[in-house]
Amino acid sequence: MAKQGPVKKPSSVVTLTGTRTIENIIELKNKLDTAVSKKRPIILDFSGLEKIDMSFIQLLMSLWKECQTKNIQLTMTGMMRPSVQERFAVTGLCEPDKADASILTGWFEEFL
Amino acid sequence: MMDQFRESFKEEAYEMLDQMEDSLMEIEKNPENDEQISNVFRAMHTIKGSSGMFGFDRISSFSHQVENTLDLLRSRQISVTDELVRLILDAKDYIHELLDCDEVLSDKQEKLGTEILAGFNTVENFKDSEHIVGTSQPPAVEGPAAGEGQPAAVPREDPAEGDMTESVTYRIHFKPNDDIYLTGGKPYLILKELSGLGDYTCIPEPDNVPALSKLNAEKCFLAYEILLTTKESINIIRDVFIFVEKHSELAITKIESQSDAMGSFTSKRLGEILVEKGLLSGNDLENALHEQKRVGEVLVESKKVSKSAVQGALREQQHLKMAMDKKAFAMSTATIRVASGKLDNLVDLVGELVTYQARLSQTAGETKHAELVQIAEHVERLTSELRDNAMSMRMLPVGMTFNRYRRLVHDLSADMNKKNEMITSGGETELDKTVIERLNEPLVHLIRNSIDHGIESPQARKTAGKPETGTILLSARHSGAFVLLEISDDGAGLDNSAIKEKAVSRGLMTPDQELPDKELYQFLFHPGFSTAAEVTSISGRGVGMDVVKKQIEGLGGSVFIESTYGQGTKITMKLPLTLAIIDGFLVRCGQEFYVFPMANVVECMELTPEKRKEHPDRGFMNVRNAAMPIIGLRDVFGIEGQKPDIEQIVILQIDEMKTGVLVDSIIGDFQTVIKPLGKLYKKIRGVSGATILGDGTIALIVDMNGIFNILKNEVMKP
């Protein structure tokens, strides 16, 4: 089940870094596919992420749905950089003044 | 209580009628101006509704019939004609009359109303014949259906639906094209731009986003619902989507306006929103409401709607509540209507307070009691702030009066078979309401003069190589402590030789005398200077240029003329910002006190016995190598007694002219509450009012124009 909380099983940590936009979205999808295939809790670390676009946000939603279906715990963590945080805020996924990626979980839990 | 509401309605109706007239003047200039047509319609619509509510049944019935025609005009089923504009203006005047007389009409007025309505009936009859100029505008908004299938282009809105002055909440459904990411489109930038247009809530719609294993990550499956509360028009919102509109699903729906909110401050319920968005049927909602659970939970559990749809509706509910709370707050704090009499009383009381404050300061200074002096200083500061605030409440934008002159230009031009348009600028410039009220007569006279004597007939203008339509520019702007109000026209200009001839024949100048234009034109302000040929049914109605000058000077202002023969004339009125309390400059002569308006004081100098010997001719004095006229205040007011050894010269300026006024001593700046002089003192030259000093002594306020006239007549006379 996709939910934030204490992680008991060994987790797959996916560290998001640099630019994650349409230019390399397939690459990231493949990485996430691999993480999902391990059927272990997934931790997404946002702290190294510098730039995102809507294709990234869509990919996150898609990942959440997949994790829900496969009962995989998905955790988002790390402090988001302002440019990343702004994109989530404009899209309505978080408040403008919240930088902790874990707060994104609230939106996913409510909407998906 | 009902009377109060009726009075309040009348005040608002008068304002709306004025605005309507202004809009009609614009429509006459530009018949395609949909926004102004909508303004007129809306004003008439509001008058109709409100008048019925407050028992003005005649107005309600009359305006209803006029509104019908305006509706045809708004929907372009009839076109704008001069005749129609005239008719609507007549209707507007008639409603004004009905308001004035509380609907108790004479037979003549009854007949007039019937005639006006008959005129409207005639116009309406044209609607299906040759006057049809186009089809009705498409609906203002594209409903949710547009988002369901084919990409939708949202039609441009009839401006009538988009009130630029009130906030409206729109629901925007935006589903970008599948390929938008690959084609370089950036939905984020669109959302970002929308967020800058007002209060914004974005609700992503993730229902169509597949799970990861089925996702083509380069395709866009995400849609957005945006709630935007904005004062911008729907066309501005639509422009944000200009580059993606053709390839996206776009639906913009107005879901709430300020006026809607005024009727009810209750939020929409969750179920209502889902039904409104087409996500839920009324029956399903009804069934869900019977369950003893939250509606959202029931609907999700029964799979009637998705979880995200319920959450989206909840966000919408929050957004609307926030928008309505904001509006309710704005409405409760924006403005209140206060009777002008109350404002006058307030200013009078502040005036009294200023006087007593001066007395307190003086007494405190004399007693030299430190604590009392401190209190007096504090009271002085507060009084000064209170004075400024009270005075600012009396300030009104001069543009309020401009509107009525548009009508004047329209009517007079029609009467004289001339084509004129009025352009205004600086309408936001503020003046004391008393000054504005007293400006009407001079302005009407000057505009009449421009139309009658200044601007030529269309034929003559054509011959002179000018456009057939003459232009009258009415403008206002600040200039220090004054406002400059200018009326200029592009008419024939003044004929200097004719003025000179007239002046010579009246003995105002000699034939060989050469005067600068500015001085020559001052003759026009002499009583009876205009020739009989200039008097027509339009001008020459009892108020001449001499009266204009008198009225402007009565306001503490001045007026002068500039003109170029064949090109036009400009009349400038220089007016003080306020008439109630001014910053004054207090001086003493003998036992008497006098106040000069501080705005006219340039500098002060001493006149020592030595200097006096250098200038035996008391009429002029050399000030920095320029001859400056000097006049003694003792001489002007006949003050007897011994002059001090060292007199003071206060150098004053009006327009471009400087003069020195000799006084015994200078006391300094003084907040001057202007008190009118009684009738007995009205004719005293050189005095415009009085004020009361701290110790109760009266000081006279020097009329600067009066002093200058004395100078011209007695000191500078050739």
Coordinates of N, CA, C and O in Angstrom, one line a residue, chain B residues 263-390:
Chain B
G263 N -25.9 38.0 -3.2 CA -27.2 37.4 -2.9 C -27.1 36.4 -1.9 O -28.0 36.2 -1.0
S264 N -26.1 35.6 -1.9 CA -26.0 34.5 -0.9 C -24.5 34.2 -0.6 O -23.7 34.0 -1.5
F265 N -24.2 34.3 0.7 CA -22.9 34.0 1.1 C -22.7 32.6 1.5 O -21.8 32.3 2.3
T266 N -23.5 31.7 1.1 CA -23.4 30.3 1.4 C -22.5 29.6 0.4 O -22.6 29.8 -0.8
S267 N -21.7 28.6 0.9 CA -20.9 27.9 -0.1 C -21.7 26.8 -0.8 O -22.7 26.4 -0.3
K268 N -21.2 26.4 -1.9 CA -21.9 25.3 -2.6 C -21.6 24.0 -1.9 O -20.5 23.9 -1.4
R269 N -22.5 23.1 -2.0 CA -22.3 21.8 -1.3 C -21.5 20.9 -2.3 O -21.5 21.1 -3.5
L270 N -20.8 20.0 -1.7 CA -20.0 19.1 -2.5 C -20.8 18.4 -3.6 O -20.4 18.4 -4.8
G271 N -22.0 17.9 -3.3 CA -22.8 17.2 -4.3 C -23.2 18.1 -5.4 O -23.2 17.7 -6.6
E272 N -23.5 19.4 -5.0 CA -23.9 20.3 -6.1 C -22.8 20.6 -7.1 O -23.0 20.6 -8.3
I273 N -21.6 20.6 -6.5 CA -20.4 20.9 -7.4 C -20.2 19.7 -8.4 O -20.0 19.9 -9.6
L274 N -20.4 18.5 -7.8 CA -20.2 17.3 -8.7 C -21.2 17.2 -9.8 O -20.9 16.9 -10.9
V275 N -22.5 17.6 -9.4 CA -23.5 17.6 -10.4 C -23.3 18.7 -11.4 O -23.4 18.4 -12.7
E276 N -22.9 19.8 -11.0 CA -22.6 21.0 -11.9 C -21.5 20.6 -12.9 O -21.6 21.1 -14.0
K277 N -20.5 19.9 -12.4 CA -19.4 19.5 -13.3 C -19.8 18.4 -14.2 O -18.9 17.9 -15.0
G278 N -20.9 17.8 -14.0 CA -21.4 16.7 -14.9 C -20.7 15.4 -14.5 O -20.7 14.4 -15.3
L279 N -20.2 15.3 -13.3 CA -19.6 14.1 -12.8 C -20.5 13.2 -12.1 O -20.2 12.0 -11.8
L280 N -21.7 13.7 -11.8 CA -22.7 12.9 -11.0 C -24.1 13.3 -11.4 O -24.3 14.5 -11.7
S281 N -25.0 12.3 -11.4 CA -26.4 12.7 -11.8 C -27.1 13.1 -10.5 O -26.7 12.8 -9.4
G282 N -28.2 13.8 -10.7 CA -29.0 14.3 -9.6 C -29.5 13.1 -8.8 O -29.6 13.2 -7.5
N283 N -29.9 12.1 -9.5 CA -30.5 10.9 -8.7 C -29.4 10.2 -7.8 O -29.7 9.9 -6.7
D284 N -28.2 10.1 -8.4 CA -27.2 9.5 -7.6 C -26.9 10.3 -6.4 O -26.6 9.8 -5.3
L285 N -26.9 11.6 -6.5 CA -26.7 12.5 -5.4 C -27.8 12.3 -4.4 O -27.5 12.2 -3.2
E286 N -29.0 12.3 -4.9 CA -30.2 12.1 -4.0 C -30.0 10.8 -3.2 O -30.2 10.8 -1.9
N287 N -29.6 9.7 -3.8 CA -29.5 8.4 -3.1 C -28.4 8.5 -2.1 O -28.5 8.0 -1.0
A288 N -27.3 9.2 -2.5 CA -26.1 9.2 -1.6 C -26.5 10.0 -0.3 O -26.0 9.7 0.8
L289 N -27.3 11.0 -0.5 CA -27.7 11.9 0.6 C -28.5 11.1 1.7 O -28.6 11.5 2.8
H290 N -29.2 10.0 1.3 CA -30.0 9.3 2.2 C -29.1 8.4 3.1 O -29.6 7.9 4.1
E291 N -27.9 8.2 2.7 CA -27.0 7.4 3.6 C -26.5 8.2 4.8 O -26.4 9.4 4.7
Q292 N -26.3 7.5 5.9 CA -25.8 8.2 7.1 C -24.3 8.3 7.1 O -23.6 8.0 8.1
K293 N -23.7 8.7 6.0 CA -22.3 8.8 5.9 C -22.0 10.1 5.2 O -22.9 10.7 4.6
R294 N -20.7 10.5 5.1 CA -20.4 11.7 4.3 C -20.7 11.4 2.9 O -20.4 10.3 2.4
V295 N -21.2 12.3 2.2 CA -21.6 12.1 0.8 C -20.4 11.7 0.0 O -20.5 10.8 -0.8
G296 N -19.3 12.3 0.2 CA -18.1 12.0 -0.6 C -17.7 10.5 -0.5 O -17.5 9.8 -1.5
E297 N -17.8 10.0 0.8 CA -17.4 8.6 1.0 C -18.4 7.7 0.3 O -18.0 6.7 -0.3
V298 N -19.6 8.0 0.5 CA -20.7 7.2 -0.2 C -20.5 7.1 -1.7 O -20.5 6.0 -2.3
L299 N -20.2 8.2 -2.3 CA -20.1 8.3 -3.7 C -18.8 7.5 -4.2 O -18.9 6.8 -5.2
V300 N -17.7 7.6 -3.4 CA -16.5 6.9 -3.8 C -16.7 5.4 -3.6 O -16.4 4.6 -4.5
E301 N -17.3 5.1 -2.5 CA -17.5 3.6 -2.2 C -18.4 3.0 -3.2 O -18.2 1.8 -3.7
S302 N -19.4 3.7 -3.6 CA -20.3 3.2 -4.6 C -19.8 3.3 -6.1 O -20.5 3.0 -7.0
K303 N -18.6 3.8 -6.2 CA -17.9 4.1 -7.5 C -18.7 5.0 -8.4 O -18.6 4.9 -9.6
K304 N -19.5 5.8 -7.8 CA -20.3 6.8 -8.7 C -19.3 7.8 -9.2 O -19.4 8.3 -10.3
V305 N -18.4 8.2 -8.3 CA -17.3 9.2 -8.8 C -16.0 8.7 -8.2 O -16.0 8.0 -7.2
S306 N -14.9 9.2 -8.8 CA -13.6 8.8 -8.3 C -13.2 9.6 -7.1 O -13.8 10.7 -6.8
K307 N -12.2 9.1 -6.4 CA -11.7 9.8 -5.2 C -11.2 11.2 -5.5 O -11.4 12.2 -4.8
S308 N -10.5 11.2 -6.7 CA -9.9 12.5 -7.1 C -11.0 13.5 -7.4 O -10.9 14.7 -7.2
A309 N -12.2 13.0 -8.0 CA -13.3 13.9 -8.3 C -13.8 14.5 -7.0 O -14.1 15.8 -7.0
V310 N -14.0 13.7 -6.0 CA -14.5 14.2 -4.7 C -13.5 15.2 -4.1 O -13.9 16.3 -3.7
Q311 N -12.3 14.9 -4.2 CA -11.3 15.8 -3.6 C -11.2 17.1 -4.4 O -11.1 18.2 -3.8
G312 N -11.4 17.0 -5.7 CA -11.4 18.2 -6.6 C -12.6 19.1 -6.2 O -12.4 20.3 -6.1
A313 N -13.7 18.4 -6.0 CA -14.9 19.2 -5.6 C -14.7 19.9 -4.3 O -15.1 21.0 -4.0
L314 N -14.0 19.2 -3.3 CA -13.8 19.8 -2.0 C -12.9 21.0 -2.2 O -13.1 22.0 -1.5
R315 N -11.9 20.9 -3.0 CA -10.9 22.0 -3.3 C -11.7 23.2 -3.9 O -11.5 24.3 -3.5
E316 N -12.6 22.9 -4.8 CA -13.4 23.9 -5.4 C -14.3 24.6 -4.3 O -14.4 25.8 -4.3
Q317 N -14.8 23.8 -3.4 CA -15.7 24.3 -2.4 C -14.8 25.3 -1.5 O -15.3 26.4 -1.2
Q318 N -13.6 24.9 -1.2 CA -12.7 25.7 -0.4 C -12.4 27.1 -1.1 O -12.4 28.1 -0.5
H319 N -12.1 26.9 -2.4 CA -11.8 28.1 -3.2 C -12.9 29.1 -3.2 O -12.7 30.3 -3.0
L320 N -14.1 28.6 -3.4 CA -15.3 29.5 -3.5 C -15.6 30.1 -2.2 O -15.9 31.3 -2.1
K321 N -15.4 29.4 -1.1 CA -15.6 30.0 0.2 C -14.6 31.1 0.5 O -14.9 32.2 0.9
M322 N -13.3 30.8 0.1 CA -12.3 31.8 0.2 C -12.6 33.1 -0.6 O -12.5 34.2 -0.1
A323 N -13.1 32.8 -1.8 CA -13.4 34.0 -2.7 C -14.6 34.8 -2.1 O -14.5 36.0 -2.1
M324 N -15.6 34.1 -1.6 CA -16.7 34.8 -1.1 C -16.4 35.5 0.2 O -16.8 36.6 0.5
D325 N -15.5 34.9 1.1 CA -15.1 35.6 2.3 C -14.4 36.8 2.0 O -14.6 37.9 2.6
K326 N -13.5 36.7 0.9 CA -12.7 37.9 0.5 C -13.7 39.0 0.1 O -13.5 40.2 0.4
K327 N -14.7 38.6 -0.7 CA -15.6 39.7 -1.2 C -16.4 40.3 -0.1 O -16.6 41.5 -0.1
A328 N -16.8 39.4 0.8 CA -17.6 39.9 1.9 C -16.8 40.9 2.7 O -17.3 42.0 3.1
F329 N -15.5 40.6 2.9 CA -14.7 41.5 3.7 C -14.5 42.8 2.9 O -14.6 43.9 3.5
A330 N -14.3 42.6 1.6 CA -14.0 43.9 0.8 C -15.3 44.7 0.8 O -15.2 46.0 0.9
M331 N -16.4 44.1 0.7 CA -17.7 44.9 0.6 C -17.9 45.6 2.0 O -18.5 46.6 2.0
S332 N -17.5 44.9 3.1 CA -17.8 45.5 4.4 C -16.8 46.6 4.7 O -17.0 47.4 5.5
T333 N -15.6 46.7 4.0 CA -14.6 47.6 4.3 C -14.4 48.7 3.2 O -13.6 49.6 3.5
A334 N -14.9 48.5 2.1 CA -14.5 49.3 0.9 C -14.9 50.8 1.1 O -14.0 51.6 1.5
T335 N -16.1 51.1 0.9 CA -16.5 52.6 1.1 C -17.9 52.7 1.8 O -18.6 51.7 1.7
I336 N -18.1 53.8 2.3 CA -19.4 54.1 2.8 C -19.9 55.4 2.3 O -19.1 56.2 1.9
R337 N -21.2 55.5 2.2 CA -21.7 56.8 1.6 C -22.1 57.7 2.8 O -22.7 57.3 3.7
V338 N -21.6 58.9 2.7 CA -21.9 59.9 3.8 C -22.5 61.1 3.2 O -22.0 61.6 2.1
A339 N -23.5 61.7 3.8 CA -24.1 62.9 3.3 C -23.1 64.0 3.3 O -22.3 64.2 4.2
S340 N -23.0 64.8 2.2 CA -22.0 65.8 2.1 C -22.1 66.9 3.2 O -21.1 67.5 3.6
G341 N -23.3 67.1 3.7 CA -23.5 68.0 4.8 C -22.8 67.6 6.0 O -22.2 68.5 6.7
K342 N -22.7 66.3 6.2 CA -22.0 65.8 7.4 C -20.5 66.1 7.3 O -19.8 66.4 8.2
L343 N -20.1 65.9 6.0 CA -18.6 66.2 5.7 C -18.3 67.7 6.0 O -17.3 68.0 6.5
D344 N -19.2 68.5 5.5 CA -19.0 70.0 5.7 C -18.9 70.3 7.2 O -18.1 71.1 7.6
N345 N -19.9 69.6 8.0 CA -19.8 69.9 9.4 C -18.5 69.4 10.0 O -18.0 70.1 10.9
L346 N -18.0 68.3 9.5 CA -16.8 67.8 10.1 C -15.7 68.8 9.8 O -14.9 69.1 10.7
V347 N -15.6 69.3 8.6 CA -14.6 70.2 8.2 C -14.7 71.5 9.1 O -13.7 72.1 9.5
D348 N -16.0 72.0 9.3 CA -16.2 73.1 10.1 C -15.6 72.9 11.5 O -15.0 73.8 12.1
L349 N -15.9 71.7 12.1 CA -15.5 71.4 13.4 C -14.0 71.3 13.5 O -13.3 71.8 14.4
V350 N -13.4 70.7 12.4 CA -11.9 70.7 12.4 C -11.4 72.1 12.4 O -10.4 72.4 13.0
G351 N -12.0 72.9 11.6 CA -11.6 74.3 11.6 C -11.6 75.0 12.9 O -10.7 75.7 13.3
E352 N -12.7 74.7 13.7 CA -12.8 75.3 15.0 C -11.6 74.7 15.9 O -11.0 75.4 16.7
L353 N -11.4 73.4 15.7 CA -10.4 72.8 16.5 C -9.0 73.4 16.2 O -8.2 73.6 17.1
V354 N -8.8 73.6 14.9 CA -7.5 74.3 14.5 C -7.3 75.6 15.2 O -6.3 76.0 15.7
T355 N -8.4 76.4 15.2 CA -8.4 77.7 15.9 C -8.0 77.5 17.3 O -7.1 78.3 17.9
Y356 N -8.7 76.6 18.0 CA -8.4 76.4 19.5 C -7.0 75.8 19.7 O -6.4 76.1 20.7
Q357 N -6.6 75.0 18.8 CA -5.3 74.4 18.9 C -4.2 75.6 18.8 O -3.3 75.6 19.6
A358 N -4.5 76.5 17.9 CA -3.6 77.7 17.8 C -3.5 78.4 19.1 O -2.5 78.9 19.6
R359 N -4.7 78.6 19.7 CA -4.8 79.3 21.0 C -4.1 78.5 22.1 O -3.4 79.2 22.9
L360 N -4.2 77.2 22.1 CA -3.5 76.4 23.1 C -2.0 76.6 22.9 O -1.3 76.7 23.9
S361 N -1.6 76.5 21.7 CA -0.1 76.6 21.4 C 0.4 77.9 21.9 O 1.5 78.0 22.5
Q362 N -0.4 79.0 21.6 CA 0.0 80.3 22.0 C 0.1 80.5 23.5 O 1.1 80.9 24.1
T363 N -1.0 80.0 24.2 CA -1.0 80.1 25.6 C 0.1 79.3 26.3 O 0.8 79.7 27.2
A364 N 0.3 78.1 25.7 CA 1.4 77.2 26.3 C 2.7 77.9 26.1 O 3.5 77.8 27.1
G365 N 2.9 78.5 25.0 CA 4.2 79.2 24.7 C 4.4 80.3 25.7 O 5.5 80.6 26.2
E366 N 3.3 81.0 26.0 CA 3.4 82.2 26.9 C 3.7 81.7 28.4 O 4.4 82.3 29.1
T367 N 3.0 80.6 28.8 CA 3.2 80.2 30.2 C 4.6 79.5 30.4 O 5.0 79.4 31.5
K368 N 5.1 79.0 29.3 CA 6.4 78.4 29.3 C 6.4 77.1 30.3 O 7.4 76.8 30.9
H369 N 5.3 76.5 30.4 CA 5.1 75.3 31.2 C 5.5 74.2 30.3 O 4.8 73.9 29.3
A370 N 6.6 73.5 30.7 CA 7.2 72.5 29.8 C 6.2 71.4 29.4 O 6.1 71.0 28.2
E371 N 5.4 70.9 30.3 CA 4.5 69.8 30.1 C 3.4 70.3 29.2 O 2.9 69.6 28.2
L372 N 2.9 71.5 29.5 CA 1.8 72.1 28.7 C 2.3 72.3 27.2 O 1.6 72.0 26.2
V373 N 3.5 72.8 27.1 CA 4.1 73.0 25.7 C 4.1 71.7 25.0 O 3.8 71.6 23.8
Q374 N 4.6 70.6 25.7 CA 4.7 69.3 25.1 C 3.3 68.8 24.6 O 3.1 68.3 23.5
I375 N 2.3 69.0 25.5 CA 0.9 68.6 25.1 C 0.5 69.4 23.9 O -0.1 68.9 23.0
A376 N 0.7 70.7 24.0 CA 0.3 71.6 22.9 C 0.9 71.2 21.5 O 0.2 71.1 20.5
E377 N 2.2 70.8 21.6 CA 2.8 70.3 20.4 C 2.2 69.0 19.8 O 2.0 68.9 18.6
H378 N 1.9 68.2 20.8 CA 1.2 66.9 20.4 C -0.1 67.2 19.8 O -0.5 66.6 18.7
V379 N -0.9 68.0 20.4 CA -2.2 68.4 19.9 C -2.1 69.0 18.5 O -2.9 68.7 17.6
E380 N -1.0 69.8 18.3 CA -0.8 70.5 17.1 C -0.6 69.5 16.0 O -1.1 69.6 14.9
R381 N 0.2 68.5 16.3 CA 0.5 67.4 15.3 C -0.7 66.6 14.9 O -1.0 66.4 13.8
L382 N -1.5 66.3 16.0 CA -2.7 65.5 15.7 C -3.7 66.3 14.9 O -4.4 65.8 14.0
T383 N -3.8 67.6 15.3 CA -4.8 68.5 14.6 C -4.4 68.6 13.1 O -5.3 68.6 12.2
S384 N -3.1 68.7 12.9 CA -2.6 68.8 11.5 C -3.0 67.6 10.7 O -3.5 67.7 9.6
E385 N -2.8 66.4 11.3 CA -3.2 65.2 10.6 C -4.7 65.1 10.4 O -5.1 64.7 9.3
L386 N -5.4 65.5 11.4 CA -6.9 65.4 11.3 C -7.3 66.4 10.2 O -8.2 66.0 9.4
R387 N -6.7 67.5 10.2 CA -7.1 68.5 9.1 C -6.8 67.9 7.7 O -7.7 68.0 6.9
D388 N -5.7 67.3 7.6 CA -5.3 66.8 6.2 C -6.3 65.7 5.9 O -6.8 65.6 4.7
N389 N -6.7 64.8 6.9 CA -7.6 63.7 6.6 C -9.0 64.3 6.3 O -9.6 63.8 5.3
A390 N -9.4 65.2 7.0 CA -10.8 65.8 6.8 C -10.8 66.5 5.4 O -11.8 66.3 4.7

